[in-house]
Coordinates of C-alpha atoms in Angstrom, one line a residue:
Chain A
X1 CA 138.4 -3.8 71.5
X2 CA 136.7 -3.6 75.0
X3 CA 136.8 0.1 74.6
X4 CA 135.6 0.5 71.4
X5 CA 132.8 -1.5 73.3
X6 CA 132.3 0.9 75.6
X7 CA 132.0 3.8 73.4
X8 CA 129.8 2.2 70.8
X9 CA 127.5 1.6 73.5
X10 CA 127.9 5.1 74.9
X11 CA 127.1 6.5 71.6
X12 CA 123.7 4.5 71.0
X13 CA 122.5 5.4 74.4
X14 CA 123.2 8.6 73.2
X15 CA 121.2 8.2 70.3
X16 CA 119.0 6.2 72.0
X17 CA 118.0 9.1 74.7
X18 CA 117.9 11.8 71.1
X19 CA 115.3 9.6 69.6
X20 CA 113.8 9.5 72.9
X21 CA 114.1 13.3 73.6
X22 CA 113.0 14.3 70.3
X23 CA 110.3 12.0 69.6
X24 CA 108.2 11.1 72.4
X25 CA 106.6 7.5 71.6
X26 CA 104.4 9.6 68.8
X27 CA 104.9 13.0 67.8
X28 CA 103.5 15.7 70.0
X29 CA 101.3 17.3 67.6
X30 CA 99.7 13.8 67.2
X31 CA 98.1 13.6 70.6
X32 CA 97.2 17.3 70.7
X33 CA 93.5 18.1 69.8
X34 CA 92.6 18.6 66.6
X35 CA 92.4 23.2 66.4
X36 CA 90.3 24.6 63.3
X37 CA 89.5 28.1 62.0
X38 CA 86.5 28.7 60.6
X39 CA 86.7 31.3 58.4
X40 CA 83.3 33.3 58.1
X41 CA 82.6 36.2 55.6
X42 CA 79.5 35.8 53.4
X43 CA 76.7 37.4 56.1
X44 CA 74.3 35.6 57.7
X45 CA 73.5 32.7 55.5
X46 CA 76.5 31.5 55.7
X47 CA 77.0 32.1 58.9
X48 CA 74.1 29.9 60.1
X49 CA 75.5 27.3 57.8
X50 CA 79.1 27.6 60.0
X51 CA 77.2 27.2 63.1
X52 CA 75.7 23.7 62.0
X53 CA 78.6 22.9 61.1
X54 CA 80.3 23.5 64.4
X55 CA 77.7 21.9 66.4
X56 CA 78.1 18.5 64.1
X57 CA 82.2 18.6 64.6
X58 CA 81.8 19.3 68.4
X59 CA 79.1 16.5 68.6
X60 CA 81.6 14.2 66.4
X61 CA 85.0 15.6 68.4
X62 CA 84.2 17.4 71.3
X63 CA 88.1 17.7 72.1
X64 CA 88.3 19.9 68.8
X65 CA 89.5 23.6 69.7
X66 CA 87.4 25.7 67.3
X67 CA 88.0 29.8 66.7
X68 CA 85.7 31.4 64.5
X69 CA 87.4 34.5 62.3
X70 CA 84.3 37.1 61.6
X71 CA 85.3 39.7 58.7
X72 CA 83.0 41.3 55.7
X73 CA 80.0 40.9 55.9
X74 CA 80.9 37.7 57.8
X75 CA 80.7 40.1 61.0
X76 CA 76.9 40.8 61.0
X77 CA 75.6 37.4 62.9
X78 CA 77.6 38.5 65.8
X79 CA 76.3 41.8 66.1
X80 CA 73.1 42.2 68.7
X81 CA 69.9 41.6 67.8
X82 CA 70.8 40.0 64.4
X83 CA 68.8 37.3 63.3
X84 CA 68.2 35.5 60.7
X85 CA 66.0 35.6 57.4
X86 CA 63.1 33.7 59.2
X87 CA 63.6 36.0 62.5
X88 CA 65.5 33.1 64.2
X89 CA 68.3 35.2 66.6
X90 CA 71.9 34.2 66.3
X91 CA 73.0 35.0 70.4
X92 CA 71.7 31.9 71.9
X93 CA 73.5 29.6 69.3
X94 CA 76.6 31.7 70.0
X95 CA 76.0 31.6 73.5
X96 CA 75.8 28.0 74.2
X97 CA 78.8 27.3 71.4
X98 CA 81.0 30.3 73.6
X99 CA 80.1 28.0 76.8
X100 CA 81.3 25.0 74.5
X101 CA 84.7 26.4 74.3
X102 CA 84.1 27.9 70.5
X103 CA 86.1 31.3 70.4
X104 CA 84.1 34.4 67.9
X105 CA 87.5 36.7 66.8
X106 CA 86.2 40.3 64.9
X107 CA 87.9 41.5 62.2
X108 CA 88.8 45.3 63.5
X109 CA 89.5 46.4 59.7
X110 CA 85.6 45.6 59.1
X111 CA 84.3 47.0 61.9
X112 CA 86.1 50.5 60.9
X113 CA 85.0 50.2 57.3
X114 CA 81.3 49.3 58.1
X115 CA 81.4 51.4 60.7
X116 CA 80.3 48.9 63.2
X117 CA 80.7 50.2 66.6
X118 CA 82.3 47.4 69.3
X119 CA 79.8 47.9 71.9
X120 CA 76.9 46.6 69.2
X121 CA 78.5 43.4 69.4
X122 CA 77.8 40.0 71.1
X123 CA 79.4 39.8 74.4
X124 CA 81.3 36.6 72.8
X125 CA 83.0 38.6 70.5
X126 CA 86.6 39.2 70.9
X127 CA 88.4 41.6 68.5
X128 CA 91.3 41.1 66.4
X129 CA 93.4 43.9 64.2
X130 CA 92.8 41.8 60.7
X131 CA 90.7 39.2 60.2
X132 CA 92.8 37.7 57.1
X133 CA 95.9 38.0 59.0
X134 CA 94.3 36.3 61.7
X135 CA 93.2 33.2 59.6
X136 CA 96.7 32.6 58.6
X137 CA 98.7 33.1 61.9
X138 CA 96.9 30.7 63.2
X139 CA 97.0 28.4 60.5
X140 CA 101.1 28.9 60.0
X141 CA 102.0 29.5 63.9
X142 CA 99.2 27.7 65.7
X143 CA 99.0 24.4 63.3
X144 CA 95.0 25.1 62.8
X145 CA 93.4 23.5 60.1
X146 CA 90.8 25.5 57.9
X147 CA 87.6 25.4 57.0
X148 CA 85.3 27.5 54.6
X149 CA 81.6 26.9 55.6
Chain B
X1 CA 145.2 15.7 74.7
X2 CA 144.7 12.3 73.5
X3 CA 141.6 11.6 75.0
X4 CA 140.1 14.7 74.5
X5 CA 140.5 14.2 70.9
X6 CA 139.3 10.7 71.0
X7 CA 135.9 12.2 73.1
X8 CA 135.4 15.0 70.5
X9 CA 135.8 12.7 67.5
X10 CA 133.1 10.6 69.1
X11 CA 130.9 13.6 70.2
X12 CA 130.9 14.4 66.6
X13 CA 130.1 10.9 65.0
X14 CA 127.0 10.8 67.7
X15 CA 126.2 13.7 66.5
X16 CA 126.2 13.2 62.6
X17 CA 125.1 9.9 62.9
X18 CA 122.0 11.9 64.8
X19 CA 121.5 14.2 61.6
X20 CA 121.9 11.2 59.5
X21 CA 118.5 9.8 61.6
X22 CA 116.5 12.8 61.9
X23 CA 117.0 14.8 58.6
X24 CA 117.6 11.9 55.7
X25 CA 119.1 13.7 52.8
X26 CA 115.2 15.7 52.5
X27 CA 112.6 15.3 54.9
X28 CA 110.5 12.7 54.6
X29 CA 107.5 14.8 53.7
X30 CA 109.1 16.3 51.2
X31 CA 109.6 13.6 48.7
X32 CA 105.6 11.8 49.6
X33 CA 103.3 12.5 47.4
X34 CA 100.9 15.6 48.1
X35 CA 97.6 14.7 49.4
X36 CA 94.6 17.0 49.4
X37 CA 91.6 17.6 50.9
X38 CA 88.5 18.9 48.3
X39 CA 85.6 20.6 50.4
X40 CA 82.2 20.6 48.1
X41 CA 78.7 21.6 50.1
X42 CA 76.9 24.1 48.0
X43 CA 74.9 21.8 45.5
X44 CA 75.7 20.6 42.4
X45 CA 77.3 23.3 40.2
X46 CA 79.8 23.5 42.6
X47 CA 80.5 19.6 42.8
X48 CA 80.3 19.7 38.9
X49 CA 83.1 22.6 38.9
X50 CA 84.8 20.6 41.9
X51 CA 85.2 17.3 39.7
X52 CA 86.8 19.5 36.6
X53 CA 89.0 20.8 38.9
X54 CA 90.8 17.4 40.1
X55 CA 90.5 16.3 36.8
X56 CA 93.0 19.1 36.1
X57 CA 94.7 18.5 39.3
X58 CA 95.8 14.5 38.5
X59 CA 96.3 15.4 35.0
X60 CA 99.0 17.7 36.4
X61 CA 100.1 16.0 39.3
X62 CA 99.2 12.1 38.7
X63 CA 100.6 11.2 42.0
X64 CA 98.1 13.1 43.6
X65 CA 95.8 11.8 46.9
X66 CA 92.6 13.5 46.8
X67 CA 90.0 13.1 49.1
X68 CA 86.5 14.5 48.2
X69 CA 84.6 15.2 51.4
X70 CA 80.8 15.9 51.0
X71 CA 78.5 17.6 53.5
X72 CA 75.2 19.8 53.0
X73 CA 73.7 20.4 49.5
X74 CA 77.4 18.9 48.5
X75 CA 75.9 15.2 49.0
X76 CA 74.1 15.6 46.1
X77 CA 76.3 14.9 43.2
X78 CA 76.6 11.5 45.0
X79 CA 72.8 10.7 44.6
X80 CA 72.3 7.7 42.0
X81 CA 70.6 9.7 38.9
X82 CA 72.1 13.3 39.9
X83 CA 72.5 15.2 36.8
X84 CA 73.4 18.7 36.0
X85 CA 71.0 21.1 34.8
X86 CA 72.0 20.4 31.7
X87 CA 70.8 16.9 32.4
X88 CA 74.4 15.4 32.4
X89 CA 74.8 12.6 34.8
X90 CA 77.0 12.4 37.6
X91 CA 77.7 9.2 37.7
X92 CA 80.0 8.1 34.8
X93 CA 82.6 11.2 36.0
X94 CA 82.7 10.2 39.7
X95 CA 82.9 6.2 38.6
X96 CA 86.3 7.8 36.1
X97 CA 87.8 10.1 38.9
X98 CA 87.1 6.9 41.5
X99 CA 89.4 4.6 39.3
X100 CA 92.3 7.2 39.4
X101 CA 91.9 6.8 43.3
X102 CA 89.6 9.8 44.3
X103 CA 87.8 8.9 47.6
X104 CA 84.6 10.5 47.9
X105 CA 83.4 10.7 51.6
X106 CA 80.0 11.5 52.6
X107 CA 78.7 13.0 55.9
X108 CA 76.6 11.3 57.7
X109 CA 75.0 14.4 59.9
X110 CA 74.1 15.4 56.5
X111 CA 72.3 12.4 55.3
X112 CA 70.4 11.9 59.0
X113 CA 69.7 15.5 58.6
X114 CA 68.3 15.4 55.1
X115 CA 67.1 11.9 55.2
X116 CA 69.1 10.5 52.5
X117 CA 69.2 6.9 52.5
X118 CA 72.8 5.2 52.3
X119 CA 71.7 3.1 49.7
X120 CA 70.5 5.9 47.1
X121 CA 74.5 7.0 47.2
X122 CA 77.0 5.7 44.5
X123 CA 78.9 3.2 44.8
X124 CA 81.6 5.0 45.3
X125 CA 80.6 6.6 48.5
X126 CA 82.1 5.8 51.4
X127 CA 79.9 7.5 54.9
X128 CA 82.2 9.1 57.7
X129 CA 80.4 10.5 61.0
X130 CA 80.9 13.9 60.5
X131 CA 82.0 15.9 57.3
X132 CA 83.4 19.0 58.7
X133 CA 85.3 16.5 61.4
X134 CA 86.8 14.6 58.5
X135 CA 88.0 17.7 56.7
X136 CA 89.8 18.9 59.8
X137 CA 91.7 15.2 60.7
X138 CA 92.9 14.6 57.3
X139 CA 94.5 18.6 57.5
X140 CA 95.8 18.3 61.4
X141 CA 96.7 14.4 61.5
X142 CA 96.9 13.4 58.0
X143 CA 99.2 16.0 56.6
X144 CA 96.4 17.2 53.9
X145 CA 95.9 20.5 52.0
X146 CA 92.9 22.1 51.6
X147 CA 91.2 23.1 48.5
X148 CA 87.3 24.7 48.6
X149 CA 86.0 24.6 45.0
Chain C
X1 CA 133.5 6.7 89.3
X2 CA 134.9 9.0 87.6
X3 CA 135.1 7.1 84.4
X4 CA 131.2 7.4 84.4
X5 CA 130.9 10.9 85.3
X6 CA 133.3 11.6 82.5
X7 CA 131.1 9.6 80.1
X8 CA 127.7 11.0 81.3
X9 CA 129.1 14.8 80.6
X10 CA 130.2 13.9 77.4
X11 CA 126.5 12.2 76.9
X12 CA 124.7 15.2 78.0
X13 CA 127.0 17.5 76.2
X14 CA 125.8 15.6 73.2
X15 CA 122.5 16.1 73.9
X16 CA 122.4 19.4 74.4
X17 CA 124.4 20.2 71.1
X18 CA 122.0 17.8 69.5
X19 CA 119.3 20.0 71.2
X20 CA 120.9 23.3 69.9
X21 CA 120.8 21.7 66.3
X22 CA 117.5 20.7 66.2
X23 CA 116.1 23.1 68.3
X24 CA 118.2 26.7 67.6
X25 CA 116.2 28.6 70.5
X26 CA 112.8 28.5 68.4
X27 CA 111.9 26.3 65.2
X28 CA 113.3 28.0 62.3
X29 CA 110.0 27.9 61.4
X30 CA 108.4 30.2 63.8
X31 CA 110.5 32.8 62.8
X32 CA 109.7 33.0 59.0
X33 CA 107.6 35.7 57.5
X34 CA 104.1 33.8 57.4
X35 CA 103.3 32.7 53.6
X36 CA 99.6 32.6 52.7
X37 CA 97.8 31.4 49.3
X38 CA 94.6 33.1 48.4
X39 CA 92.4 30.8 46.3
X40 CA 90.4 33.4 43.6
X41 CA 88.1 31.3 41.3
X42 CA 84.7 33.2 41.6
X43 CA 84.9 36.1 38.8
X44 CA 85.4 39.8 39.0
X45 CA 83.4 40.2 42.4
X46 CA 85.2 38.0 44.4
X47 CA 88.8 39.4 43.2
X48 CA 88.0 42.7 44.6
X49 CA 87.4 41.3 48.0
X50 CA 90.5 39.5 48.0
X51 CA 92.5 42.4 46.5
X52 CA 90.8 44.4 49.8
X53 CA 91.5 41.4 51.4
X54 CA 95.4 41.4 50.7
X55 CA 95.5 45.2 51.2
X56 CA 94.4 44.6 55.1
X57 CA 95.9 41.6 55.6
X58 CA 99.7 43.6 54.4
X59 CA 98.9 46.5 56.4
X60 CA 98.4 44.4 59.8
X61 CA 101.5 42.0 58.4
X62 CA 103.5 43.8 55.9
X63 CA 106.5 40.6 56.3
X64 CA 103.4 38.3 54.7
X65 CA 104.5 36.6 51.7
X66 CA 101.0 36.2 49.1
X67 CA 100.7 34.6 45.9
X68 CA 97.3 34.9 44.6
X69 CA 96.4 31.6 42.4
X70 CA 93.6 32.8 40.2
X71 CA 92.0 29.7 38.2
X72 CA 88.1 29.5 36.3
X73 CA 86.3 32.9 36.2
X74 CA 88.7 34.2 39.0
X75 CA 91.1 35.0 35.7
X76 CA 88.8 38.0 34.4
X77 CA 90.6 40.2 37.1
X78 CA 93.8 39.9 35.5
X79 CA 92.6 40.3 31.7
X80 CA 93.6 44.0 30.6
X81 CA 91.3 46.1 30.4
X82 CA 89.2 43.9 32.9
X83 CA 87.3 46.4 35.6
X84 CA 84.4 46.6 38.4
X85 CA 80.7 46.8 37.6
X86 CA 81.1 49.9 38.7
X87 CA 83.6 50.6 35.8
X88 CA 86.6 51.0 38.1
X89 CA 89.8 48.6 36.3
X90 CA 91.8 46.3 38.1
X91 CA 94.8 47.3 37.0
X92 CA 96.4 49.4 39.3
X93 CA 95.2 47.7 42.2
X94 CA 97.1 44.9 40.8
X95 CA 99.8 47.2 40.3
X96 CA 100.7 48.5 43.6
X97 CA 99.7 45.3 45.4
X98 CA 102.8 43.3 42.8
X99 CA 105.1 46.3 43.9
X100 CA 104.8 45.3 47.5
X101 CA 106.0 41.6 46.6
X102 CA 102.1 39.8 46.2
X103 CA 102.9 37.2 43.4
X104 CA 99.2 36.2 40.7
X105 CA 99.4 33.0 39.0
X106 CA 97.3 32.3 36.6
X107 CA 96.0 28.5 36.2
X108 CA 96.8 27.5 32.2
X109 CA 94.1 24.8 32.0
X110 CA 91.8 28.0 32.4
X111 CA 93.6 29.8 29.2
X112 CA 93.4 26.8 27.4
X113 CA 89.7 25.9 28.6
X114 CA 88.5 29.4 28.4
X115 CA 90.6 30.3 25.0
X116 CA 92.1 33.3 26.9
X117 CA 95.2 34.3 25.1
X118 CA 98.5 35.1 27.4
X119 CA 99.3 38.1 25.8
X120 CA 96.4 39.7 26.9
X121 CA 96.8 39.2 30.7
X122 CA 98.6 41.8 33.3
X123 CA 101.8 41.8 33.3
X124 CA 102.3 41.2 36.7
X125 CA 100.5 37.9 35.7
X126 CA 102.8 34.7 35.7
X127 CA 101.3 31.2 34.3
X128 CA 101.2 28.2 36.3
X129 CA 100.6 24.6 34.6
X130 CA 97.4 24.0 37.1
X131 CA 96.0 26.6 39.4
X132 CA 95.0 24.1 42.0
X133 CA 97.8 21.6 41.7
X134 CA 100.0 25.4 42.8
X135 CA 97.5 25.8 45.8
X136 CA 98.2 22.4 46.8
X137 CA 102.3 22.5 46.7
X138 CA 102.1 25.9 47.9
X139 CA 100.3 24.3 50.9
X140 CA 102.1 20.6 50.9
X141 CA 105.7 21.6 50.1
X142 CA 106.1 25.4 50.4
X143 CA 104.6 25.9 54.2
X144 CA 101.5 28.2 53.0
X145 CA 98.3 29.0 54.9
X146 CA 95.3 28.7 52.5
X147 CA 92.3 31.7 52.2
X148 CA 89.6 31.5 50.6
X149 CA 88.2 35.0 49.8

């Protein structure tokens, strides 16, 4: 009896250190900040519109780690001097979001087919092979949510 | 020879008795039911074919959770006396889909940034801070799907 | 003494067989071909751009597994016969993309709703009860990332 004792206890320490091992007061992912894609494709509309949007979820969760995946005609805000319909220029929104921590990823396929050359873009710009492919390697690998502006 | 058997044949119950804890028959997950996530901010033709859609959605899947986030010109629907072109109110679907446990949440950057007042919204309406911020917590920390009308 | 040290290698043999089990060198899930859901629901237009769309994102990631769920105008693509402004048919575009393993399902509330007979779609179509109830499994149960062309 007294070792049956003993090994009972052994074994729910054992278990005991598992559950501790494997799940850490809460889940990892739990504490982690929040990561989101936006997904950007519609030309410069659009593109304003994902802007505003990402100043209202920094201002509302400024832990949140946003990357911004530019293909189509989703590409053209991030290309020098664009601007939008009322003149408005895109760089020193992108600028000051960049400094925020925001990430601008270039869909390489789009730049080909457009014939965009890499040096027209913003300095903020980073490019990517495939925009698409992007979008969901980071949503199945990286565990970022999405969002369509 | 003994003992060693003894050790192994308690190795193994610690460790079966470990599955037993962390993998229960299915996950968890697997058997709750599916929650998602419907993003409507482009006005009301898009909320109109947004609210046909879940209406397909429970009718297929009853156990459904859905969550209707609204942000931009996707507030609108939500405005007491909102009405298609067509002049078809608003208000008797969302008061329907609401009953069958649709949340609809409104953002409130959006209503500061248009000046709609809180009380001009349906009943139904429930404000969050941040629309885009909602969208991404219920995907990252509440296990949600996405859907974009 | 050695009683315990006995008992503590058995304990952290445990563990680390418990670790091996739950943990075989990476999450079984991080090795999987990435799976990805392309939400088409937008008419003859916005099916192009996702069929380009799909062609790049199988060229950067040919192990991608896509199912396209086409629901509301986003059937027309998959109606024979259906083609381009430009008069150019979907057809084999459809074709080729099926022969490389991309799955369309076609939303059955929309055949019903839009009287579109079966028998006239592609046959690389396959009918699906609801077309967004299948984006949110696909999402909730299935492990798939979500696009939105």
């Amino acid at each position: 009896m007294r070792v049956f004792d003993n090994k009972l206890r052994w074994c729910l320490t054992c278990l005991l250190l598992s559950l501790t091992v494997f799940f850490p007061a809460r889940p990892v992912w739990a504490a982690e900040p929040i990561k989101v894609v936006y997904h950007v494709a519609d030309g410069v509309e659009q593109a304003a519109r994902a802007l505003l949007n990402i100043r209202n979820h920094l201002q509302a969760e400024p832990n949140t780690k946003i990357v911004v995946v530019a293909l189509s005609n989703g590409v053209d805000f991030l290309v020098e001097g664009a601007t939008l319909k009322s003149g408005k220029p895109f760089e020193p929104s992108v600028a000051t979001l960049a400094a925020q921590g925001v990430e601008f990823r270039v869909c390489n396929n789009t730049l080909h087919g457009r014939d965009i050359k890499p040096a027209s873009l913003l300095l903020e710009s980073k490019i990517v092979p495939s925009g698409v492919a992007e979008i969901a390697r980071l949503q199945a690998k990286e565990g970022f949510a999405y969002l369509r502006p």
